[in-house]
GROMACS .gro file of C-alpha atoms in nm:
model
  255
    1UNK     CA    1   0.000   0.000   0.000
    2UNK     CA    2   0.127   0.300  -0.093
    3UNK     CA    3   0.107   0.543   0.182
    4UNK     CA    4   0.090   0.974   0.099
    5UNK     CA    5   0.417   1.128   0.116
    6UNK     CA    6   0.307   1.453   0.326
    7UNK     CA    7   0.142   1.196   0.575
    8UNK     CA    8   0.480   1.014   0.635
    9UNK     CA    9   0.661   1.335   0.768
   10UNK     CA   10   0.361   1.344   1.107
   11UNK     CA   11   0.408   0.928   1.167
   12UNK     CA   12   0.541   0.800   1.432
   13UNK     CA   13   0.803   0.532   1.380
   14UNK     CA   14   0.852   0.368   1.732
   15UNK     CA   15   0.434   0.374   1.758
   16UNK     CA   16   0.407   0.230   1.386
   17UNK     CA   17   0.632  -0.014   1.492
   18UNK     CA   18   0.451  -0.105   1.788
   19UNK     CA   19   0.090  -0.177   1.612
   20UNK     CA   20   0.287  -0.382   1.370
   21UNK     CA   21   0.396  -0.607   1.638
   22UNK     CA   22   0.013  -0.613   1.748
   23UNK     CA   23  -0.124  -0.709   1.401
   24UNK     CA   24   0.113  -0.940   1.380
   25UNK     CA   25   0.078  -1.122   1.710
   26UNK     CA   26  -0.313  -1.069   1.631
   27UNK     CA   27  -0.290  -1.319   1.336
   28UNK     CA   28  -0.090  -1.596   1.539
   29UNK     CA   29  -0.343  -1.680   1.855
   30UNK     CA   30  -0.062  -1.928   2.005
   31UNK     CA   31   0.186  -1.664   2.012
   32UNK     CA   32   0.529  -1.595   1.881
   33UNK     CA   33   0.874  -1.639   1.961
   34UNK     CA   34   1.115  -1.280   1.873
   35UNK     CA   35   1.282  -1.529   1.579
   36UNK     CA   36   0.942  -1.600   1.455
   37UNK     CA   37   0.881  -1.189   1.424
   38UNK     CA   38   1.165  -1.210   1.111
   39UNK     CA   39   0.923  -1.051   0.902
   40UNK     CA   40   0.873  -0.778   1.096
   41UNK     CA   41   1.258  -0.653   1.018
   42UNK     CA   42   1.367  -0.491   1.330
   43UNK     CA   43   1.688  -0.503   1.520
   44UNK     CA   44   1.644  -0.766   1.785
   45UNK     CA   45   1.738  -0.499   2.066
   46UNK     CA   46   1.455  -0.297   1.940
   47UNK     CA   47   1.189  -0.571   1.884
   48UNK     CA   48   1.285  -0.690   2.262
   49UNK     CA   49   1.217  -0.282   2.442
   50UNK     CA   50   0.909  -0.279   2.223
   51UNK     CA   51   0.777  -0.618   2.346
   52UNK     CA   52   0.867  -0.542   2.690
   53UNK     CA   53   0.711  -0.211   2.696
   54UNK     CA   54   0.394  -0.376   2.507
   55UNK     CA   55   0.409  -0.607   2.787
   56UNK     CA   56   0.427  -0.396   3.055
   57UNK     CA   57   0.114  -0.210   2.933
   58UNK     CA   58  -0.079  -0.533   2.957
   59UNK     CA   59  -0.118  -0.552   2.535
   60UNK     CA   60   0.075  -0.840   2.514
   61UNK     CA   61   0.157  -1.129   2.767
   62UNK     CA   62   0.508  -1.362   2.749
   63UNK     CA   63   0.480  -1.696   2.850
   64UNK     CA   64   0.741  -1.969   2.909
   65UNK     CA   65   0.967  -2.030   2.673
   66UNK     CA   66   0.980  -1.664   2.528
   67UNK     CA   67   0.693  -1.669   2.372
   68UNK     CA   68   0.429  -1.347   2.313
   69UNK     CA   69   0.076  -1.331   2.232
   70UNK     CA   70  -0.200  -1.068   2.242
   71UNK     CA   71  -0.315  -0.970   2.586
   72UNK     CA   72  -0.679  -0.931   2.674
   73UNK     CA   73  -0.643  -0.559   2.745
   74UNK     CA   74  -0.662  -0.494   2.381
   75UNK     CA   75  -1.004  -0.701   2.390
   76UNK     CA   76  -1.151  -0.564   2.659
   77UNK     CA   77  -1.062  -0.200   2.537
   78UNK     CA   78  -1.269  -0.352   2.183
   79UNK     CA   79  -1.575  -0.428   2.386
   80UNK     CA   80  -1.585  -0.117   2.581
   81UNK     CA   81  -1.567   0.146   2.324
   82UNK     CA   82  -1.711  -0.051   2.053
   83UNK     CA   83  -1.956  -0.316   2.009
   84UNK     CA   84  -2.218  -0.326   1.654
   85UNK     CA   85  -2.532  -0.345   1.868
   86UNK     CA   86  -2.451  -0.060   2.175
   87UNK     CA   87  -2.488  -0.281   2.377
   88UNK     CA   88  -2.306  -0.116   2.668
   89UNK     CA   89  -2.425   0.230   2.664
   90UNK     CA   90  -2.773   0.083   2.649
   91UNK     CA   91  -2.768  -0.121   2.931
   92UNK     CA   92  -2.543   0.100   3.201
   93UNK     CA   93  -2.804   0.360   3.328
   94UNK     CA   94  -3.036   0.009   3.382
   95UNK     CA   95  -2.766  -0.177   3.520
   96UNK     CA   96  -2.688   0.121   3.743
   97UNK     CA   97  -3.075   0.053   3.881
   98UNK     CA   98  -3.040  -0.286   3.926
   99UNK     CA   99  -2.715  -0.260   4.139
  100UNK     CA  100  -2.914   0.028   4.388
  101UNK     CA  101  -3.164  -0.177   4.392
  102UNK     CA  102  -3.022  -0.559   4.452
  103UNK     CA  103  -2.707  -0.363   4.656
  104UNK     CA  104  -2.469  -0.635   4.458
  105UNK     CA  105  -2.257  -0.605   4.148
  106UNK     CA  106  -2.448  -0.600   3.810
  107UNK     CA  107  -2.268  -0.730   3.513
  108UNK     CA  108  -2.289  -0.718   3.131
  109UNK     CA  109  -2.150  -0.995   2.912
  110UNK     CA  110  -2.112  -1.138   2.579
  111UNK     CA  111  -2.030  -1.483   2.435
  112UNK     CA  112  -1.697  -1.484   2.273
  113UNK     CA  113  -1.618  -1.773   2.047
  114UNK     CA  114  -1.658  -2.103   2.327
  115UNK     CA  115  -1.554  -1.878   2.624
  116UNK     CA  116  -1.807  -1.576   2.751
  117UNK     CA  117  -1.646  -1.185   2.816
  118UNK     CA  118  -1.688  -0.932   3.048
  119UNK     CA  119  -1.787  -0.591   2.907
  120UNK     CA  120  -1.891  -0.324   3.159
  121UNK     CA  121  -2.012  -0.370   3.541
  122UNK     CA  122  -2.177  -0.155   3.787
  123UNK     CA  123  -1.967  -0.217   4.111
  124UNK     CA  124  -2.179  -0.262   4.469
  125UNK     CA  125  -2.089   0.013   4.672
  126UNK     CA  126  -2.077  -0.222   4.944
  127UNK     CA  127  -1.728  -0.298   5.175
  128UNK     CA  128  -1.735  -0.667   5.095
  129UNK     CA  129  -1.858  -0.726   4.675
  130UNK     CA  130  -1.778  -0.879   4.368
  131UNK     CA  131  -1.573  -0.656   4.093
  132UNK     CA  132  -1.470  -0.825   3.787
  133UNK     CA  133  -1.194  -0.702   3.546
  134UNK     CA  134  -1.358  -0.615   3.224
  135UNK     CA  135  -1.261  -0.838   2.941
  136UNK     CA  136  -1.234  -1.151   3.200
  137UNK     CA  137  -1.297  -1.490   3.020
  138UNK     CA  138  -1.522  -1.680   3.193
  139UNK     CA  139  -1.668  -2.079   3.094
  140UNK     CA  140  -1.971  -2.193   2.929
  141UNK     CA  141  -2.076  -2.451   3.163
  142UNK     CA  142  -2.067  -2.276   3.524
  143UNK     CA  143  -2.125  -1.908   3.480
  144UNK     CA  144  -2.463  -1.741   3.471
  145UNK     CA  145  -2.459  -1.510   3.218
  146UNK     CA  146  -2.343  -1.799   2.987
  147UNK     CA  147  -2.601  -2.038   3.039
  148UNK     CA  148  -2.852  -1.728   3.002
  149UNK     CA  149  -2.715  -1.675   2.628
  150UNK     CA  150  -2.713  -2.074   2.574
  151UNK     CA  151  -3.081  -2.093   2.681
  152UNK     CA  152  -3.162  -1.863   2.409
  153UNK     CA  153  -3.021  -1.957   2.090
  154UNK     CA  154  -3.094  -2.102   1.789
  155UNK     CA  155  -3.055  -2.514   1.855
  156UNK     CA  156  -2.824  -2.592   1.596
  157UNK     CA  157  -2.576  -2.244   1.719
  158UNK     CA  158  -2.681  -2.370   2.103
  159UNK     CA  159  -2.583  -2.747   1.997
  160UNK     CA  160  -2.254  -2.647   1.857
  161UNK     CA  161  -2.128  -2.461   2.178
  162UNK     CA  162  -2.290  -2.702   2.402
  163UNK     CA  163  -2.024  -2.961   2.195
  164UNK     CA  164  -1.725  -2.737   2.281
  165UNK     CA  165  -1.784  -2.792   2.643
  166UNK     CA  166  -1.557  -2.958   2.833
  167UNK     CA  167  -1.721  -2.956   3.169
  168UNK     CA  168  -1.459  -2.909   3.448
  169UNK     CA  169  -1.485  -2.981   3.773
  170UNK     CA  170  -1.435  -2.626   4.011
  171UNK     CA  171  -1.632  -2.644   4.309
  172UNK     CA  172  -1.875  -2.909   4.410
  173UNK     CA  173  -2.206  -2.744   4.285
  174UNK     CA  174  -2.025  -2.769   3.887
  175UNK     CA  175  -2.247  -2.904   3.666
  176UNK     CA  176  -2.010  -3.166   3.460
  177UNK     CA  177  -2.294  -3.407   3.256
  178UNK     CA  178  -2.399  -3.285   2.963
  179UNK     CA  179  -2.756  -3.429   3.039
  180UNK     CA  180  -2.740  -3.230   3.357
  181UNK     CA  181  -2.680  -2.938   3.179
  182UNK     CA  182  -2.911  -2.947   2.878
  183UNK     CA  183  -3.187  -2.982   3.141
  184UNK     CA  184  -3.091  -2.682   3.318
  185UNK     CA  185  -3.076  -2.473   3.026
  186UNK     CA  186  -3.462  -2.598   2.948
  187UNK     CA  187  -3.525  -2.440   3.310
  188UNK     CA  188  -3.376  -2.175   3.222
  189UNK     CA  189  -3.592  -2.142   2.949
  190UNK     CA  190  -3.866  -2.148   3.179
  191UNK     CA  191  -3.807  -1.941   3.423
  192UNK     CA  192  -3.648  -1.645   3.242
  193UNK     CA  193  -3.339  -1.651   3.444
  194UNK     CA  194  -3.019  -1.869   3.520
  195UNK     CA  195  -2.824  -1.907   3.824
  196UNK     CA  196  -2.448  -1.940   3.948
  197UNK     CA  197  -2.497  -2.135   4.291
  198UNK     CA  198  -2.084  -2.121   4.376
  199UNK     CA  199  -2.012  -2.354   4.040
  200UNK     CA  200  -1.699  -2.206   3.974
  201UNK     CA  201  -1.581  -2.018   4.283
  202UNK     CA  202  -1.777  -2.142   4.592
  203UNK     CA  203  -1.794  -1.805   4.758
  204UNK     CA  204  -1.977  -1.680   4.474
  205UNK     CA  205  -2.333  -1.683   4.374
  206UNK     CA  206  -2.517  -1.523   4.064
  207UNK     CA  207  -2.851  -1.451   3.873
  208UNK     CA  208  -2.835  -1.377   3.507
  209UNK     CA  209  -3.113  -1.309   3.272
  210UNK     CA  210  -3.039  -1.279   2.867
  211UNK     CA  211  -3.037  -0.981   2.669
  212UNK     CA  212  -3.283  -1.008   2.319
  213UNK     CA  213  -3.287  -0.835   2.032
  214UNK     CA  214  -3.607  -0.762   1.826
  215UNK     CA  215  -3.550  -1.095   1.649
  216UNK     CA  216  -3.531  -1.304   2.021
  217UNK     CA  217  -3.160  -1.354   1.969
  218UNK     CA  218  -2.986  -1.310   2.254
  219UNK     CA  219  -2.712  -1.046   2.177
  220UNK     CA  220  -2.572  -1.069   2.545
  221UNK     CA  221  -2.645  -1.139   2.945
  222UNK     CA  222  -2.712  -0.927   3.244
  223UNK     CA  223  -2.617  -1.067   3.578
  224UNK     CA  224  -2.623  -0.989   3.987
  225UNK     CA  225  -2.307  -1.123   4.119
  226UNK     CA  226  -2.250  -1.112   4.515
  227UNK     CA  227  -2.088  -1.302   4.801
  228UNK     CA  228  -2.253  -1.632   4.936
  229UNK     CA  229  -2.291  -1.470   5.295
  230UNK     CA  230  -2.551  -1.245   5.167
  231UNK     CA  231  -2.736  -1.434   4.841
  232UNK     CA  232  -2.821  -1.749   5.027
  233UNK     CA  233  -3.072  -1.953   4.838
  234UNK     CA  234  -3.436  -1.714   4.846
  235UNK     CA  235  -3.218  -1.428   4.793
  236UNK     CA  236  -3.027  -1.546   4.485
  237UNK     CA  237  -3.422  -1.671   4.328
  238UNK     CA  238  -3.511  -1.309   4.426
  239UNK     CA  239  -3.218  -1.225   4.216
  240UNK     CA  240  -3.325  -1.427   3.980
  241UNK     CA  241  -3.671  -1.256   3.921
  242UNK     CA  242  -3.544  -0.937   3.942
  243UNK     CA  243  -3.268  -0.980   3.679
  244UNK     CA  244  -3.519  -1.063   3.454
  245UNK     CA  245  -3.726  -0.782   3.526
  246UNK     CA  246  -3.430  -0.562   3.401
  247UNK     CA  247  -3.321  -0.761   3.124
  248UNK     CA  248  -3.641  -0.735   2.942
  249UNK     CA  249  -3.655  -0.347   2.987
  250UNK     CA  250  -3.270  -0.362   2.879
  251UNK     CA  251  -3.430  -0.566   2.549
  252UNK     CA  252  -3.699  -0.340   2.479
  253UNK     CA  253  -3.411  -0.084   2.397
  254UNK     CA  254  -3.365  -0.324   2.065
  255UNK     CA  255  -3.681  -0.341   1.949
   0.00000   0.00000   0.00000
């Protein structure tokens, strides 16, 4: 590509350099060794400061064996500023309710190839609460929000991900049968909301409810998230209902 002459002379080189590193790394999802960067054409002392400053910032991660790939910083910067539907702006000011109202953490997620994603949260004000790190990967099989989205979609997309699953063991409360888990998802189905009774950290329970578009897909999952010591069992199914409540005015915002 041929780039304008007059544009050249206002480019920065070292920050140039940098995003071709990211594009780069961005193409290889199991990372990349500094000989495997060749085509890249920088002097190895260079390449190294830039991946250790990249690094640093949290836009790339080096695991054993000198080895880089993409961070999730750069991910979770995607889904905060930019997502097709608007999702996030639609959904704060509710979420915002939902958290005064419940007094725990309300969530927003989407699914992300087999894994769901964290995209904005309204933190409990509360001295002991749940705060999640937006862009945080979470599983299909014990998280709320997840099995909200499942619930919802087509059956063929639903069967597919369902497949993916490999159902880990966390906690004792983990769901880890596929038949087990198809028949929660039909509950879920019928009561409007899911629930996270400590499945993947045992301290933790949740109440999620999807998020449909005007079409009854669902583009993405509200959840309460709070310690154990204060959503026992009637206050997580209290959760529950409420979640839902909040969820469908979120959807209305699509149709």
């Amino acid at each position: 590509m041929k780039r304008n002459p007059e544009k050249n002379k206002y480019m920065v080189p070292a920050l140039e350099r940098g995003i071709r590193i990211l594009e780069l790394l961005s193409a290889c999802p199991n990372g990349l060794t500094m000989p495997e960067m060749s085509s890249l054409d920088l002097p190895p002392a260079s390449l190294y400061r830039m991946l250790v400053t990249l690094s640093e910032l949290g836009y790339i991660v080096r695991e054993d064996g000198d080895r880089y790939r993409l961070g999730r910083k750069l991910l979770s910067l995607a889904y905060k500023t930019i997502d097709e539907h608007g999702i996030a702006e639609k959904s704060i000011g509710l979420m915002r309710e939902l958290r005064d109202l419940s007094g725990e953490t309300v969530l927003l997620a989407v699914l992300y190839g087999n894994e769901g994603i964290v995209i904005d949260e309204a933190v409990s004000s509360q001295a002991v609460k749940v705060s999640v790190q937006i862009g945080h990967h979470f599983p299909l099989h014990t998280a709320a929000p997840a099995k909200a989205i499942l619930a919802y979609l087509p059956d063929e997309e639903r069967e597919r991900l369902v497949d993916s699953i490999r159902f880990t063991r966390f906690t004792r409360q983990t769901i880890t049968c596929r038949d087990s888990f198809e028949s929660e998802l039909r509950a879920i189905r019928r009561n409007g909301y899911s629930l996270d009774r400590g499945e993947e950290l045992e301290e933790i329970r949740c109440a999620g409810a999807p998020i449909l578009n005007h079409a009854g897909y669902p583009v993405a999952a509200v959840w309460i998230s709070g310690p154990a010591s204060r959503l026992d069992s009637a206050a997580l199914l209290r959760c529950g209902e409420r979640v839902r409540e909040y969820a469908e005015k979120i959807s209305r915002k699509f149709s």
